[in-house]
Short mmCIF file of C-alpha atoms and ligand atoms in Angstrom, two decimals:
data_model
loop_
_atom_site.label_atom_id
_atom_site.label_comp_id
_atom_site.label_asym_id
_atom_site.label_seq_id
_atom_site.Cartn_x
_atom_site.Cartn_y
_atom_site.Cartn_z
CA UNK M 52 -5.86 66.42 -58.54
CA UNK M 53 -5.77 62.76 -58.59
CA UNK M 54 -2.51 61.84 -59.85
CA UNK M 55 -1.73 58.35 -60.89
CA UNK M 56 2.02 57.01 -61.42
CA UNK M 57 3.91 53.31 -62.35
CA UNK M 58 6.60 52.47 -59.76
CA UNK M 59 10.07 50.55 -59.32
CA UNK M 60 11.59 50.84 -56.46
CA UNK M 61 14.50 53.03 -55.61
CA UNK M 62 14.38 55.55 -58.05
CA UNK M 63 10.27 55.40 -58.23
CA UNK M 64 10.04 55.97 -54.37
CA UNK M 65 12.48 58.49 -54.26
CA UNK M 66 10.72 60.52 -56.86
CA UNK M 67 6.90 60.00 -55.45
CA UNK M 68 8.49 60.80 -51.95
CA UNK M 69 9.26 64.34 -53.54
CA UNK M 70 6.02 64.47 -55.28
CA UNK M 71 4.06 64.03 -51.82
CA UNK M 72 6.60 66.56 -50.26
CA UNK M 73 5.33 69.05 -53.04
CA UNK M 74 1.80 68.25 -52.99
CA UNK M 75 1.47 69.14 -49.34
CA UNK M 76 2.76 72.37 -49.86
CA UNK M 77 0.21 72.89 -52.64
CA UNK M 78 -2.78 75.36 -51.72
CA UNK M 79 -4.89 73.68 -54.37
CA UNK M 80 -5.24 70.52 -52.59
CA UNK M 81 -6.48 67.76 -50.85
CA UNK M 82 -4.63 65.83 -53.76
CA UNK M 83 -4.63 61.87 -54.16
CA UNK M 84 -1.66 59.97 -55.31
CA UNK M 85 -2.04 56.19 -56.63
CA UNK M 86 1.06 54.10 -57.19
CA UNK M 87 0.70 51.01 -59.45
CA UNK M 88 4.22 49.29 -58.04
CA UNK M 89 6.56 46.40 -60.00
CA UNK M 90 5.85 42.95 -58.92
CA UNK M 91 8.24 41.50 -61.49
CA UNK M 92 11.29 41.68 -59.06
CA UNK M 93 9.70 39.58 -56.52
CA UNK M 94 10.88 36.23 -55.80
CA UNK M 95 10.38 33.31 -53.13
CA UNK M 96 13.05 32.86 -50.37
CA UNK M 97 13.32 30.48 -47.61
CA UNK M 98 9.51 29.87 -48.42
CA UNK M 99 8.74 33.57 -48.44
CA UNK M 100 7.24 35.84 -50.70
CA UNK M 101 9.50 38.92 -50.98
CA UNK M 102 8.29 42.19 -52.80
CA UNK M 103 11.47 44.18 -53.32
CA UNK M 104 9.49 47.35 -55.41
CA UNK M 105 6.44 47.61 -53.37
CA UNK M 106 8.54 47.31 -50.09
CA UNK M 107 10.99 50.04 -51.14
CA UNK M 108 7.69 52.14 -51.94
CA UNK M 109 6.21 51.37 -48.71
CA UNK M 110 9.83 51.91 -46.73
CA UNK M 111 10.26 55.23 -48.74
CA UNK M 112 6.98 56.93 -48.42
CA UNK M 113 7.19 55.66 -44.76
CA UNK M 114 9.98 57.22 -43.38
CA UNK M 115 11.27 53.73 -42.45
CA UNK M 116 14.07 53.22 -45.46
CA UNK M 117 18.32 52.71 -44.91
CA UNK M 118 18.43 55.98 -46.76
CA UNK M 119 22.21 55.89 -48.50
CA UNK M 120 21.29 52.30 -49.67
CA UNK M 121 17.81 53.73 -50.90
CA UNK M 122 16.32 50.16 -50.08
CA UNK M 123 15.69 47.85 -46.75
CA UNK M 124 15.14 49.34 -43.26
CA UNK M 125 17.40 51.84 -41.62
CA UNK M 126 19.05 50.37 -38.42
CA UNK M 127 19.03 47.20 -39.47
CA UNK M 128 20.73 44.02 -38.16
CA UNK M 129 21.39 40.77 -39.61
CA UNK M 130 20.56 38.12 -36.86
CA UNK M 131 18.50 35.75 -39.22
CA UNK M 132 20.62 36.18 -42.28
CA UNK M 133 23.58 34.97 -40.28
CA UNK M 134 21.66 31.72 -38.68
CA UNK M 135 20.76 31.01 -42.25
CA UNK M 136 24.41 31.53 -43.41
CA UNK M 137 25.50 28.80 -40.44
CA UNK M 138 23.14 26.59 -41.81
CA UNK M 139 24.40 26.68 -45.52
CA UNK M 140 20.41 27.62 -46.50
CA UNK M 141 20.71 29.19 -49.72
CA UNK M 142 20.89 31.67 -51.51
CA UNK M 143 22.72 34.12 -49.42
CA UNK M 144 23.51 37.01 -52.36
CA UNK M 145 20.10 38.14 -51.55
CA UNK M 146 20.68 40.87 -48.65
CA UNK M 147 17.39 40.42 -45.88
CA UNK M 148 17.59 42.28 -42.62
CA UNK M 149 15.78 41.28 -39.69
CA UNK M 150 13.21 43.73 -39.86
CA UNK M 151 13.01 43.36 -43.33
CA UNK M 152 11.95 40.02 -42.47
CA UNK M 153 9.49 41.01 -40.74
CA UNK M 154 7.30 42.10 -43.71
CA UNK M 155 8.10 39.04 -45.83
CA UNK M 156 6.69 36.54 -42.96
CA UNK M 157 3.68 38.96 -42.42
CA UNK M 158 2.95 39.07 -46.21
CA UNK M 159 3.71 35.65 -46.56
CA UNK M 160 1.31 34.92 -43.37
CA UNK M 161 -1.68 36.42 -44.84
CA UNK M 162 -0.92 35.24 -48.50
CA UNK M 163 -0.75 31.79 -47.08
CA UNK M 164 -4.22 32.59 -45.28
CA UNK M 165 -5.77 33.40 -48.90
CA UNK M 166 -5.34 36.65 -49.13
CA UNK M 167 -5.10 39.10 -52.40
CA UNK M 168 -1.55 40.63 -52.73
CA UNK M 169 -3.63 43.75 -53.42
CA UNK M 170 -5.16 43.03 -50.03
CA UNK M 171 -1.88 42.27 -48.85
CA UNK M 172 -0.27 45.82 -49.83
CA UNK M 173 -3.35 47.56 -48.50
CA UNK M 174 -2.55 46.56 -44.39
CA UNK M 175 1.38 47.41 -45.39
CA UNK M 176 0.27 49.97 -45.88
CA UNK M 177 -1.77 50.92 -43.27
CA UNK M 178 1.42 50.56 -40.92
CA UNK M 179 4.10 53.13 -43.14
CA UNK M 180 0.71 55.08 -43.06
CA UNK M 181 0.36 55.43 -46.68
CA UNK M 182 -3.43 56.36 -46.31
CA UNK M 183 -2.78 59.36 -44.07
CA UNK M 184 -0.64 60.88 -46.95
CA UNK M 185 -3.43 60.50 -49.88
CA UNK M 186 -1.57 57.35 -51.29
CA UNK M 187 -3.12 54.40 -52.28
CA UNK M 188 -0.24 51.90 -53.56
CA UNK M 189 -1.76 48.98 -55.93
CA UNK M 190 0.57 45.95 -56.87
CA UNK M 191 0.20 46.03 -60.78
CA UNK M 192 -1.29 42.57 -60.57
CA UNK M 193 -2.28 40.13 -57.75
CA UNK M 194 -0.90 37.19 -59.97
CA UNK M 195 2.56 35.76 -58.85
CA UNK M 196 4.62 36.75 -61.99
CA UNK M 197 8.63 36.73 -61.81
CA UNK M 198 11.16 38.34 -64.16
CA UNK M 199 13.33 36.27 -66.17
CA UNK M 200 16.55 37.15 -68.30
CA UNK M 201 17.37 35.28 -70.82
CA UNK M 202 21.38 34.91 -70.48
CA UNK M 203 23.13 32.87 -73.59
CA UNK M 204 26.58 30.41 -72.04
CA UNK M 205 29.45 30.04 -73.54
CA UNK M 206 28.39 27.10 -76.05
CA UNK M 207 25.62 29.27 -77.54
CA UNK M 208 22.78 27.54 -75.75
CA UNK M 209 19.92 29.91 -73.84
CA UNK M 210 19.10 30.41 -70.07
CA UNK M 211 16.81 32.02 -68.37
CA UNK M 212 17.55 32.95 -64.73
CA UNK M 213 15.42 35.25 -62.34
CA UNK M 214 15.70 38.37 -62.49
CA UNK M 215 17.23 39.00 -58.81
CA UNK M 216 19.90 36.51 -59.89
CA UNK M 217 20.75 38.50 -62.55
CA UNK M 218 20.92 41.83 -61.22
CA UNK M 219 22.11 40.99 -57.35
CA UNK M 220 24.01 37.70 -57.74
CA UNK M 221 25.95 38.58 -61.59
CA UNK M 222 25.06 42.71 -61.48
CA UNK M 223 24.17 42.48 -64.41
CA UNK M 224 27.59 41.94 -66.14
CA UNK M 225 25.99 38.48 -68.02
CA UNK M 226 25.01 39.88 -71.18
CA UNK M 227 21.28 39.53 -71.40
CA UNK M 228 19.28 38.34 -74.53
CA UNK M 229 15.75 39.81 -73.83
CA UNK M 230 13.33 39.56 -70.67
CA UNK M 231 10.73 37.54 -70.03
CA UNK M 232 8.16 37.45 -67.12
CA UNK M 233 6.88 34.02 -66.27
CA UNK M 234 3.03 34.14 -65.85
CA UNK M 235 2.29 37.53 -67.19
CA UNK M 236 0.26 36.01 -69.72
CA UNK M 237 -2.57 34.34 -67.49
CA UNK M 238 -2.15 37.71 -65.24
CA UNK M 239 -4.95 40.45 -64.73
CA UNK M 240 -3.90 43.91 -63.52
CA UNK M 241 -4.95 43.90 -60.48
CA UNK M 242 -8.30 45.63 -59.00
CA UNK M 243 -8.12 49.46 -59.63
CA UNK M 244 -5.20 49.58 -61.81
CA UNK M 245 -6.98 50.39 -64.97
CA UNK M 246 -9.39 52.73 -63.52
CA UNK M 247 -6.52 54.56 -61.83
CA UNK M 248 -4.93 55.13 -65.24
CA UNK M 249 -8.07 55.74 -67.15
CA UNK M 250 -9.83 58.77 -64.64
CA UNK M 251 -6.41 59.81 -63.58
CA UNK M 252 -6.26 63.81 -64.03
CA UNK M 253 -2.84 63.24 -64.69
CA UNK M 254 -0.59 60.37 -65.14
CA UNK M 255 3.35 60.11 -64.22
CA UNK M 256 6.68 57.90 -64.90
CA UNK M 257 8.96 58.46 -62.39
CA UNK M 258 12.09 57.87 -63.45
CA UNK M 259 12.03 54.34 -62.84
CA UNK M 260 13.93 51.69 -64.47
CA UNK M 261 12.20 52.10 -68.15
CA UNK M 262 12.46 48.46 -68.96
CA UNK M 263 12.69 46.16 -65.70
CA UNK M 264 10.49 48.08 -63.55
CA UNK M 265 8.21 50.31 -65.64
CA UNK M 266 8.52 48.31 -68.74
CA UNK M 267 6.81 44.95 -67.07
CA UNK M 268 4.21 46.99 -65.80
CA UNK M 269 3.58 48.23 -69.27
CA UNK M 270 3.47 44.89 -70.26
CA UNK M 271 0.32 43.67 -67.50
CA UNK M 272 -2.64 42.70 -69.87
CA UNK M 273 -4.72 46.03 -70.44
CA UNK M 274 -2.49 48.51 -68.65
CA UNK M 275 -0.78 49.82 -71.83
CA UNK M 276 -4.00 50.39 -73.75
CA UNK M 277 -5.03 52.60 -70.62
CA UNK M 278 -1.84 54.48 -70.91
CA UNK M 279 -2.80 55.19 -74.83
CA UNK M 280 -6.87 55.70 -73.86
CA UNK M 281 -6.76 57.99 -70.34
CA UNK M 282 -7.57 61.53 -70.87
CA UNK M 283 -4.71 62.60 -69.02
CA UNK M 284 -1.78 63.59 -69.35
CA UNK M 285 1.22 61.61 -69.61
CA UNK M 286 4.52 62.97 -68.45
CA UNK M 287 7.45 61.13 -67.56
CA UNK M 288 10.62 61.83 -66.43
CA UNK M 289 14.12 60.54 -67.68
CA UNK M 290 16.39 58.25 -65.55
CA UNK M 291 19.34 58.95 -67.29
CA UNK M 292 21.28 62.06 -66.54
CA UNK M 293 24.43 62.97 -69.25
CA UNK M 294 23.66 60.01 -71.22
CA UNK M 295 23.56 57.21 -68.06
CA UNK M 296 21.54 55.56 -65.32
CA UNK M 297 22.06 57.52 -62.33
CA UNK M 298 21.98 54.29 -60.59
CA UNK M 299 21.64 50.47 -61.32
CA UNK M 300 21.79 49.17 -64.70
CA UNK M 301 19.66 50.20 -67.00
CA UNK M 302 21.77 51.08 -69.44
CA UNK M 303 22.36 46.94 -69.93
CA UNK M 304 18.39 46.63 -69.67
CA UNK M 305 18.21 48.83 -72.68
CA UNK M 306 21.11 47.40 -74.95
CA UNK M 307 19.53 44.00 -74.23
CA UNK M 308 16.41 45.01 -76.20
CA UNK M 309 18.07 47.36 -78.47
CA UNK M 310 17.49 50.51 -77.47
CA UNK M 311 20.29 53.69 -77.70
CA UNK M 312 21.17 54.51 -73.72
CA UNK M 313 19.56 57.99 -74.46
CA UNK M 314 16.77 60.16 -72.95
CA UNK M 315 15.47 59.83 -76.11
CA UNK M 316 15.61 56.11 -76.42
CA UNK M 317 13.96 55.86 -73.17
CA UNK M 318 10.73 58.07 -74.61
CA UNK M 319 10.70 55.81 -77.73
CA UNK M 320 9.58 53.12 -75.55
CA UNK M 321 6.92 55.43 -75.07
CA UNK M 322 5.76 57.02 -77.87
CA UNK M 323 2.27 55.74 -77.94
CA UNK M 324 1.57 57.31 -74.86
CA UNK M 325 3.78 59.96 -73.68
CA UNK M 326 3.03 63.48 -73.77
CA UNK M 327 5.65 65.41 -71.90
CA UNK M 328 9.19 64.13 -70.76
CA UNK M 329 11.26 65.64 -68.50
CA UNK M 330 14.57 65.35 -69.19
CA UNK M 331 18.33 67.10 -67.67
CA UNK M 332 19.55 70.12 -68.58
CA UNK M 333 22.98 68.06 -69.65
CA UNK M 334 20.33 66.06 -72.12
CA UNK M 335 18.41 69.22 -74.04
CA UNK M 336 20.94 69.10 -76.80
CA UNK M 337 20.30 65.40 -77.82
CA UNK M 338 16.78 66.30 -77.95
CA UNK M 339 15.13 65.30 -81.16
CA UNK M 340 11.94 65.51 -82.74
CA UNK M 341 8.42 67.60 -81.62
CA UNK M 342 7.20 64.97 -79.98
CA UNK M 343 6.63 64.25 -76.45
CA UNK M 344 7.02 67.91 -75.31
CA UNK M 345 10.28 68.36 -73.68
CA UNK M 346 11.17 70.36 -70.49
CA UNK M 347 14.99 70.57 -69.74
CA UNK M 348 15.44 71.01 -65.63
CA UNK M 349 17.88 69.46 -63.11
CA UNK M 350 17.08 66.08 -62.91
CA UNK M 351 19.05 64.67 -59.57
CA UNK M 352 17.36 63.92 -56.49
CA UNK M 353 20.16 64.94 -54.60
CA UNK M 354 17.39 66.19 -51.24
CA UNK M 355 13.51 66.16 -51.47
CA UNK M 356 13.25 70.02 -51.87
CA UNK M 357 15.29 69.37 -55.71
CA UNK M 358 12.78 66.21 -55.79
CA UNK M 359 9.58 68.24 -54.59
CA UNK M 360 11.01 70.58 -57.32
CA UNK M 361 11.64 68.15 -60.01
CA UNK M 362 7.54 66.92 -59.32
CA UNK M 363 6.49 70.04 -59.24
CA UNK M 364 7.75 70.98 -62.93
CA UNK M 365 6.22 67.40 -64.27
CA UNK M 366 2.92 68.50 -62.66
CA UNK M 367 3.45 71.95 -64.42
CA UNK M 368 4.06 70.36 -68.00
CA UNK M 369 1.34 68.10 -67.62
CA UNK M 370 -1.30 71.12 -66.86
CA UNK M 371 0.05 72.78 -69.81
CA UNK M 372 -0.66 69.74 -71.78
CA UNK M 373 -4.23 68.94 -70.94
CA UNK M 374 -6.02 67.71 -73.47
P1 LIG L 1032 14.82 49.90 -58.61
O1 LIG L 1032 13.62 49.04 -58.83
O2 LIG L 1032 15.21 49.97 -57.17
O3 LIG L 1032 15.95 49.60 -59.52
O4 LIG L 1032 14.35 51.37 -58.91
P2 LIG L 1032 13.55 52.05 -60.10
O5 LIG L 1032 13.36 51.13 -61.25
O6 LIG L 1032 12.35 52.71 -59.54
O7 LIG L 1032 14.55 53.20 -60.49
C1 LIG L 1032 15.83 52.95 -61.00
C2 LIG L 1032 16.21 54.10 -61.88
O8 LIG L 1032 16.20 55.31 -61.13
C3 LIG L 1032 17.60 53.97 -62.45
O9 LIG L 1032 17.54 53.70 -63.83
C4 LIG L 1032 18.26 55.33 -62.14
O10 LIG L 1032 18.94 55.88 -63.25
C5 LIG L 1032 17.08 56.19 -61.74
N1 LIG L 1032 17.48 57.20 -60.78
C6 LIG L 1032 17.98 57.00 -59.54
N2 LIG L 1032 18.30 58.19 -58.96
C7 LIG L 1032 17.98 59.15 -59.87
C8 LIG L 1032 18.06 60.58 -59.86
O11 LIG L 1032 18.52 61.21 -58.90
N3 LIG L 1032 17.61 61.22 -60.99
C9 LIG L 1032 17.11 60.55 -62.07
N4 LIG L 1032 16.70 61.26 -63.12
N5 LIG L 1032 17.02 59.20 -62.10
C10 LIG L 1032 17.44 58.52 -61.02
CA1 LIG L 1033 13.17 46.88 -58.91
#
């Protein structure tokens, strides 16, 4: 099977970490997994190019992940954060650990040098030995693009700020007008993307942030009409459990652009596309309508075996949905 899926960060590495855990106990494989990850969170700091999705992948599916903060390195320190904080260089809401650090200046290195960010990814890679476990992770597009929300102050007038700001710095408490991502419009998706989605034998959501993370890569020129033209299946799975974000804030993503905090509000921003959604056994009730196909299961990731389990059941509804 070559499965295909659209990434965030925490909650899309969490879930593909499961998937892999699955797969390899499969009898039915080899099986290849390709990961088209969110570049819309990244941002430039201290003159480097940080990659918060596409790390957290690459952290995740490498073993190398704080694993109760579900981002960053585990046994981290904070050495460089701290000279930085002595020298009043800003900003300092944005948490980087030393190793963590590490990355950015490599990426940045080879960026500098003239390198794709596709390019880029692929040597990450190569380290969190991505490769050996049948993934190939793709940035959705090699073009610098950035996140915006558009926050309204107090005298009515409009702001945009980047994303990070409003998420990290504010946590999302300034009410946000809509989202915009600054240079998506002169942005290709980036080599394989399309392909991946188009001769995929089955295509998957985690269940990623359905506006911020998976909702910007929607939004990459071409990648939504591959969504609507692949031959495979679509299935996604919901990131609200009992009505709410398990974590983050994407309930306030959603009331931003006016969509009901529901499972089913969620798949509406999929319609076109979606075939089967997974959503929690608390959620089956507020089901509505024929369309996707629904499968009510528990939907926590609370270990990888519920996670291997929780991929294993989207695989399942997909099969049963081939076209
Ligand atoms: P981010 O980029 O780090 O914010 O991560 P993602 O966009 O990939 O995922 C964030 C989403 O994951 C949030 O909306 C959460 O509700 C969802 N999420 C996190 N943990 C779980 C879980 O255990 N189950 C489900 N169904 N969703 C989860
Ligand atoms: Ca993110």
């Amino acid at each position: 099977m070559r499965i295909t899926a659209l990434a965030g960060g925490v909650g899309g590495a969490r879930f593909l970490r499961g998937l892999l855990h699955h797969l390899s106990g499969r009898s039915d494989g080899p099986h290849s997994v390709t990961v088209i990850g969110n570049t819309g969170d990244d941002i430039t700091l201290f003159g480097l190019r940080v990659c918060p999705d596409l790390d957290t992948l690459l952290y995740t599916l490498g073993g190398g992940v704080h694993e109760s903060q579900g981002w960053g390195r585990a046994d981290e320190t904070f050495a460089v954060q701290g000279e930085l904080a002595a020298y009043g260089a800003q900003p300092q809401w944005f948490g980087l650990g030393d190793r963590d650090f590490g990355t950015h200046i490599a990426r940045s290195q080879w960026l500098g040098q003239g390198m794709t960010l596709s390019a880029v990814v692929e040597r990450l890679a190569q380290r969190w030995k991505l490769p050996e476990q049948g993934v190939t992770l793709l940035p959705m597009t090699d073009t610098p693009v950035e996140t915006h929300v558009v926050i309204e102050d107090e005298d009515g007038s409009e702001r945009a700020i980047h994303f990070q700001q409003w998420w990290v710095q504010h946590q999302a408490q300034l009410p946000a007008k809509r989202f915009v991502v600054a240079g998506l419009n002169q942005a290709a998706a980036a080599p394989g993307v399309l392909d991946a989605i188009r001769t995929a034998d089955l295509v998957l959501l985690p269940p990623s942030n359905p506006v911020v993370s998976i909702g910007i890569i929607l939004s990459v020129p071409g990648v939504r009409d591959a969504m609507r033209g692949t031959t495979a299946p679509v299935v996604g799975v919901s990131p609200l459990v009992g009505g709410a974000p398990v974590r983050g804030h994407a309930d306030a993503c959603l009331s931003a652009i006016g969509v009901p905090v529901t499972p089913d509000g969620v798949a509406g921003l999929y319609a076109d596309f979606l075939d089967g959604w997974l959503v929690d056994k608390a959620d089956e009730a507020s089901m509505t309508g024929t369309e996707p196909a629904i499968r009510a299961i528990p939907l926590l990731m609370t270990d990888i075996d519920a996670t291997a389990e929780m991929a294993s059941e989207a695989i399942e509804l997909g099969l049963s949905l081939r076209r």
